[in-house]
Amino acid sequence: MSDASTLSAEPLVIWLLAPYIAAFVVALLPACSAPLILLCSLTTALLGAWTLREGSRLELQLLQEYGVSLSLDPLAGWFLLLLGLVALAVWIEARRQGWDRSGWLLLLVLLGALNTSFLTTDLISLYVSLEVVAISAFLLILRGATANADWIALRYLLVSNTAMGLYLIGAALVYAQSGSFRFEALAALPPGAPLALVLVGLLTKSGVFLNGLWLPRTHAEAPAEVSALLSGLVVSAGALPLLRLEQLNDAITGLVAPIGLASAALGLIYALSVNDAKRLLAWSTMAQMGLVLLTPAAGGVMAFSHGLAKAGLFLTARHWPGRSLHDWHERPLAWSLQLPLWLGALSIAALPPLLGFSAKKQLLSVLNPGLSWLLLLLAIGSVAIYARLCQAPWRWSPQPPLCWGALLLTLPLLISGLVVVAGRPDAPALLQSLLVLALGVLLHLGRGRLNSGSGLDLPQLDRLSDLLGGLGVVGAGLLVAMAGGSQSLFTDGGG
Amino acid sequence: MAAIRLLELLILLAALAGFAGLLLRRNLFLKLLAMDVTGSAVVALFVLFAARSGLRSPILSRLADPDALGQASAELADPIPQAVILTAIVIGLSIQALLLVVITQLARIDPSLDVSGFEPPERP
């Protein structure tokens, strides 16, 4: 791959356009779908891996000053690698479900739009690619082909388009004040209405806190392969631009990090109380995306390990005997499903030697030490969540339903995690995670006792008016926080 | 300059009215129209920002004398926001069309299109 070190503009642009061209070819000639999807997802994964290994940076400005600005850096490398792997795994599983040409077309368009949104560093190109992501995700949700799928998809596009309308107002204000649409121009402005509006749009896209209340039901009701795409990839299209903005200005980290922590807490509480396994995974996505946004220094690896594990977990959902968690411990699961389920669950619960453990360790090392006890509490909560999924008995049948896609996603978690942990063994961190595991299992047992007595009655937060109200509340909250100018805990950490 | 301030305020009020309609209307179709009001306000805002430097279309061949370009360019509209919003109009239109198709589907279940009829009854 040494010749790739002379990466220049033309191959990158061809690579960005290739999925769209492939999508049209596939629509006309469905027989070509396999090589084209393989080519597009493998080149994306290879480009991501290459960027990470070389640690290289490439800044491009197409079509002069007001054109498209692209940036390929290690942060984007994590997301590209994730995108390539998840697209590949979803393709493997969707082939067995007999997707037709419209499904392949949507998968390729989604891949192309995500490629663009991961590289772009100006507000307008980002707007366009996020809208293409939203439209293709909307059409993929509609593949559920039920009345409920119609309603969920409609809700998703309505909320996302409203948020992007606010984002556009923010972009217009940025242009009016600084004469440019680039991220740098936004980050250089004093905090105010433009920043708040752009943040509301991006937070909604990444499914965080009150802006992300659309997420649990949408991810839970979609077909299994689509849920994997939504939870693994689509939310990170909003997270990467937020991380880039945080990189540019510490004050933005000070605004976004508290929302991330609140999101982690909200997602955890609801994931502990729901009784539907897919809904549990979806609420946990909201919690993990909050953790991704805490700091740009660890955000890439956090998003990568979470995306792999969550997409793998959702891919196994197709083969579950049922979704209710009440009798989850009575229905045995074949070992071929238990393996990816356990690997994914343990990785998100940040237990060694999986990759999630290393990611969480990196997050703790760059974060303000005052916050680490809060993160430990959250870690205990996520152990308790995933303990609920791991209580199904194992079944050793000779002809199990194999889920190659989920294995493709979760085995790298184990292998790369083993490599990292074996390379740098760290006894205190291992002990700490054992303690967290013990406390988490205790919390899980206590929760079971509590729930069997009186059910926890949390308010239902995902009606349409709640979703839209969430946008207004967070937007107003951001403006108040900016006016107060209070950045106490979050900005003075190392990072 | 005061006129532009006033227009800016009116446009932001329109965007706010659209958002309020989206929150308060119970009919799904009216919600969609409210979203369109917000979208139109965004378009108007971009056009207004483009007109801050001048009202003439920024087309060079129409200018009579190339030497007079310097003084004439002071009255030209800014082409960047106009170009940008053209893309956004197209995207907005296609999203509107997609949502209307789904609403037509949903109208077969509940012709009154009341939002509460589609909300699932169970707990989170």
Coordinates of C-alpha atoms in Angstrom, one line a residue, chain A residues 114-405:
Chain A
L114 CA -21.9 8.4 4.7
N115 CA -18.5 8.5 2.9
T116 CA -19.1 12.1 2.0
S117 CA -20.5 13.1 5.4
F118 CA -17.4 11.6 7.1
L119 CA -15.0 13.6 5.0
T120 CA -16.6 16.9 4.5
T121 CA -15.7 19.9 6.6
D122 CA -18.1 22.6 5.4
L123 CA -21.6 23.1 6.6
I124 CA -23.4 23.0 3.2
S125 CA -21.8 19.8 1.9
L126 CA -22.5 18.3 5.3
Y127 CA -26.2 19.4 5.0
V128 CA -26.6 17.8 1.6
S129 CA -24.9 14.5 2.6
L130 CA -26.9 14.3 5.9
E131 CA -30.1 14.8 4.0
V132 CA -29.2 12.0 1.6
V133 CA -28.4 9.8 4.5
A134 CA -31.8 10.6 6.1
I135 CA -33.7 9.9 2.9
S136 CA -32.0 6.6 2.3
A137 CA -32.4 5.6 5.9
F138 CA -36.1 6.6 5.7
L139 CA -36.6 4.4 2.6
L140 CA -34.8 1.5 4.3
I141 CA -37.1 1.7 7.3
L142 CA -40.0 1.6 5.0
R143 CA -38.8 -1.9 3.9
G144 CA -40.5 -3.1 7.1
A145 CA -43.7 -2.8 5.0
T146 CA -46.1 -2.5 7.9
A147 CA -48.4 0.3 8.9
N148 CA -46.2 0.8 12.0
A149 CA -43.1 1.0 9.8
D150 CA -44.8 3.8 7.8
W151 CA -45.5 5.7 10.9
I152 CA -41.9 5.3 12.3
A153 CA -40.3 6.3 9.0
L154 CA -42.5 9.3 8.7
R155 CA -41.7 10.4 12.2
Y156 CA -38.0 9.9 11.6
L157 CA -37.9 12.0 8.4
L158 CA -40.2 14.7 9.9
V159 CA -38.0 15.2 12.9
S160 CA -34.8 15.0 11.0
N161 CA -35.9 17.5 8.4
T162 CA -37.1 19.9 11.0
A163 CA -33.8 19.7 12.8
M164 CA -31.9 20.2 9.5
G165 CA -34.1 23.3 8.8
L166 CA -32.8 24.8 12.1
Y167 CA -29.3 23.8 11.1
L168 CA -29.7 25.7 7.8
I169 CA -30.8 28.8 9.6
G170 CA -27.6 28.4 11.7
A171 CA -25.5 28.0 8.6
A172 CA -27.0 31.1 7.1
L173 CA -26.2 33.1 10.2
V174 CA -22.6 31.8 10.1
Y175 CA -22.3 33.0 6.5
A176 CA -23.8 36.3 7.3
Q177 CA -21.3 36.9 10.2
S178 CA -18.1 35.4 8.7
G179 CA -18.6 35.0 4.9
S180 CA -17.8 31.3 4.9
F181 CA -19.5 28.0 5.4
R182 CA -16.4 26.2 6.7
F183 CA -16.3 24.5 10.2
E184 CA -13.4 26.8 11.1
A185 CA -15.5 29.8 10.5
L186 CA -18.2 28.5 12.8
A187 CA -15.8 27.5 15.5
A188 CA -14.1 30.9 15.4
L189 CA -17.4 32.8 16.0
P190 CA -18.3 33.8 19.5
P191 CA -20.8 31.3 20.9
G192 CA -24.4 32.3 20.0
A193 CA -27.4 31.6 18.0
P194 CA -25.6 30.2 14.9
L195 CA -23.7 27.6 17.0
A196 CA -26.8 26.7 19.0
L197 CA -28.8 26.0 15.8
V198 CA -26.1 24.0 14.1
L199 CA -25.6 22.0 17.3
V200 CA -29.3 21.2 17.6
G201 CA -29.3 19.8 14.0
L202 CA -26.2 17.7 14.6
L203 CA -27.3 16.4 18.0
T204 CA -30.6 15.3 16.5
K205 CA -28.7 13.5 13.8
S206 CA -26.5 11.7 16.3
G207 CA -29.5 10.7 18.4
V208 CA -28.3 12.2 21.7
F209 CA -30.3 13.2 24.8
L210 CA -33.7 14.9 24.2
N211 CA -32.8 15.5 20.5
G212 CA -32.5 11.7 20.1
L213 CA -35.8 10.7 21.5
W214 CA -36.8 9.5 18.0
L215 CA -34.0 6.9 18.2
P216 CA -35.2 4.1 20.4
R217 CA -38.5 3.3 18.7
T218 CA -37.0 3.9 15.2
H219 CA -34.1 1.5 15.8
A220 CA -36.2 -1.0 17.5
E221 CA -39.0 -1.2 14.9
A222 CA -36.9 -1.4 11.7
P223 CA -36.0 -4.8 10.2
A224 CA -32.9 -6.3 11.8
E225 CA -30.4 -5.4 9.0
V226 CA -31.7 -1.9 8.8
S227 CA -31.4 -1.5 12.6
A228 CA -27.8 -2.5 12.3
L229 CA -27.2 0.2 9.7
L230 CA -29.1 2.8 11.7
S231 CA -27.5 2.1 15.1
G232 CA -24.0 1.3 13.8
L233 CA -23.6 3.9 11.2
V234 CA -26.3 6.5 10.6
V235 CA -26.0 8.1 14.1
S236 CA -22.2 8.5 13.7
A237 CA -22.8 10.7 10.6
G238 CA -24.0 13.3 13.1
A239 CA -21.3 12.5 15.7
L240 CA -18.2 13.0 13.5
P241 CA -19.0 16.6 12.6
L242 CA -19.6 17.3 16.3
L243 CA -16.3 15.8 17.2
R244 CA -14.6 17.9 14.5
L245 CA -16.2 21.1 15.9
E246 CA -15.0 20.0 19.4
Q247 CA -11.5 19.6 18.0
L248 CA -11.6 23.2 16.7
N249 CA -12.8 24.9 19.8
D250 CA -12.8 23.8 23.4
A251 CA -15.8 25.9 24.3
I252 CA -17.9 23.7 22.0
T253 CA -16.6 20.6 24.0
G254 CA -17.8 22.5 27.1
L255 CA -21.3 22.7 25.6
V256 CA -21.6 19.2 24.1
A257 CA -20.0 17.1 26.9
P258 CA -22.7 17.8 29.5
I259 CA -25.3 16.9 26.9
G260 CA -23.4 13.7 26.2
L261 CA -23.3 12.8 29.9
A262 CA -27.0 13.5 30.3
S263 CA -27.7 11.4 27.3
A264 CA -25.6 8.5 28.7
A265 CA -27.6 8.7 32.0
L266 CA -31.0 8.9 30.2
G267 CA -30.3 6.1 27.9
L268 CA -29.1 3.9 30.8
I269 CA -32.2 4.5 32.9
Y270 CA -34.5 3.6 30.1
A271 CA -32.5 0.6 28.9
L272 CA -32.7 -0.7 32.5
S273 CA -36.5 -0.4 32.6
V274 CA -37.6 -1.6 29.1
N275 CA -38.8 -5.1 28.5
D276 CA -38.1 -5.5 24.8
A277 CA -34.6 -6.6 23.8
K278 CA -34.4 -4.5 20.6
R279 CA -35.6 -1.5 22.5
L280 CA -32.9 -2.1 25.1
L281 CA -30.3 -2.1 22.4
A282 CA -31.7 1.1 21.0
W283 CA -31.8 3.0 24.3
S284 CA -28.2 1.8 24.9
T285 CA -27.2 3.3 21.6
M286 CA -28.4 6.7 22.9
A287 CA -26.3 6.2 26.0
Q288 CA -23.1 5.2 24.1
M289 CA -23.4 8.0 21.5
G290 CA -23.4 10.4 24.5
L291 CA -20.1 8.9 25.6
V292 CA -18.7 9.2 22.1
L293 CA -19.3 12.9 22.2
L294 CA -17.4 13.5 25.5
T295 CA -14.0 14.2 23.9
P296 CA -12.7 14.2 20.3
A297 CA -9.5 12.4 21.5
A298 CA -11.3 9.2 22.3
G299 CA -14.4 9.7 20.2
G300 CA -13.2 7.8 17.2
V301 CA -12.3 4.6 18.9
M302 CA -15.4 4.7 21.1
A303 CA -17.6 5.1 18.0
F304 CA -15.8 2.3 16.2
S305 CA -16.0 -0.2 19.0
H306 CA -19.7 0.7 19.8
G307 CA -20.7 0.6 16.1
L308 CA -19.2 -2.8 15.5
A309 CA -20.7 -4.3 18.6
K310 CA -24.1 -2.8 18.2
A311 CA -24.5 -3.6 14.5
G312 CA -23.5 -7.2 15.3
L313 CA -26.0 -7.4 18.1
F314 CA -28.8 -6.1 15.9
L315 CA -27.9 -8.5 13.1
T316 CA -28.5 -11.5 15.5
A317 CA -31.9 -10.1 16.3
R318 CA -33.4 -11.7 13.2
H319 CA -32.8 -15.2 14.7
W320 CA -34.0 -14.5 18.2
P321 CA -36.9 -16.6 19.4
G322 CA -38.7 -13.5 20.7
R323 CA -38.1 -10.0 21.8
S324 CA -39.6 -10.0 25.3
L325 CA -37.0 -9.9 28.1
H326 CA -39.5 -11.3 30.6
D327 CA -38.9 -14.9 29.5
W328 CA -35.5 -14.3 27.9
H329 CA -33.8 -16.6 30.4
E330 CA -36.2 -19.5 29.6
R331 CA -35.6 -19.6 25.8
P332 CA -32.3 -21.2 24.8
L333 CA -30.3 -19.6 22.0
A334 CA -28.0 -21.5 19.7
W335 CA -24.3 -21.1 20.4
S336 CA -23.7 -19.6 17.0
L337 CA -25.9 -16.7 18.1
Q338 CA -24.8 -16.6 21.7
L339 CA -21.1 -16.1 20.6
P340 CA -21.6 -12.7 18.8
L341 CA -24.3 -11.7 21.4
W342 CA -21.8 -12.2 24.3
L343 CA -18.9 -10.7 22.4
G344 CA -20.9 -7.6 21.5
A345 CA -22.5 -7.2 24.9
L346 CA -19.2 -7.6 26.8
S347 CA -17.5 -5.1 24.5
I348 CA -20.1 -2.4 25.0
A349 CA -20.1 -3.2 28.8
A350 CA -16.3 -2.4 28.5
L351 CA -15.0 -5.7 29.9
P352 CA -11.4 -6.9 29.1
P353 CA -10.1 -8.1 26.8
L354 CA -12.5 -6.7 24.3
L355 CA -12.0 -3.6 22.3
G356 CA -14.7 -1.7 24.2
F357 CA -12.4 -2.0 27.3
S358 CA -9.5 -0.4 25.5
A359 CA -11.7 2.4 24.1
K360 CA -13.1 3.2 27.6
K361 CA -9.6 3.2 29.0
Q362 CA -8.5 5.7 26.4
L363 CA -11.6 7.8 27.2
L364 CA -10.8 7.8 30.9
S365 CA -7.1 8.7 30.3
V366 CA -8.0 11.9 28.4
L367 CA -10.9 13.0 30.5
N368 CA -10.9 15.3 33.5
P369 CA -10.3 13.0 36.5
G370 CA -13.3 14.6 38.3
L371 CA -15.5 12.9 35.7
S372 CA -14.0 9.4 35.9
W373 CA -16.2 8.4 38.9
L374 CA -19.3 9.4 37.0
L375 CA -18.1 7.3 34.1
L376 CA -17.5 4.3 36.4
L377 CA -21.1 4.6 37.7
L378 CA -22.3 4.6 34.0
A379 CA -20.1 1.6 33.3
I380 CA -21.8 -0.3 36.2
G381 CA -25.1 0.6 34.6
S382 CA -24.1 -0.7 31.2
V383 CA -22.9 -4.0 32.8
A384 CA -26.4 -4.4 34.3
I385 CA -28.1 -3.7 31.0
Y386 CA -26.1 -6.3 29.1
A387 CA -26.4 -8.8 31.9
R388 CA -30.0 -8.9 30.9
L389 CA -29.2 -10.0 27.4
C390 CA -26.7 -12.6 28.5
Q391 CA -29.0 -14.7 30.6
A392 CA -30.4 -16.9 27.8
P393 CA -29.2 -20.5 28.2
W394 CA -26.8 -21.8 25.5
R395 CA -28.0 -24.5 23.2
W396 CA -25.5 -26.8 21.5
S397 CA -27.2 -28.0 18.3
P398 CA -25.3 -29.5 15.4
Q399 CA -27.0 -27.3 12.8
P400 CA -27.2 -23.9 14.3
P401 CA -28.5 -20.8 12.4
L402 CA -25.2 -19.2 11.5
C403 CA -25.0 -15.4 11.4
W404 CA -21.8 -14.7 9.5
G405 CA -22.4 -10.9 9.4

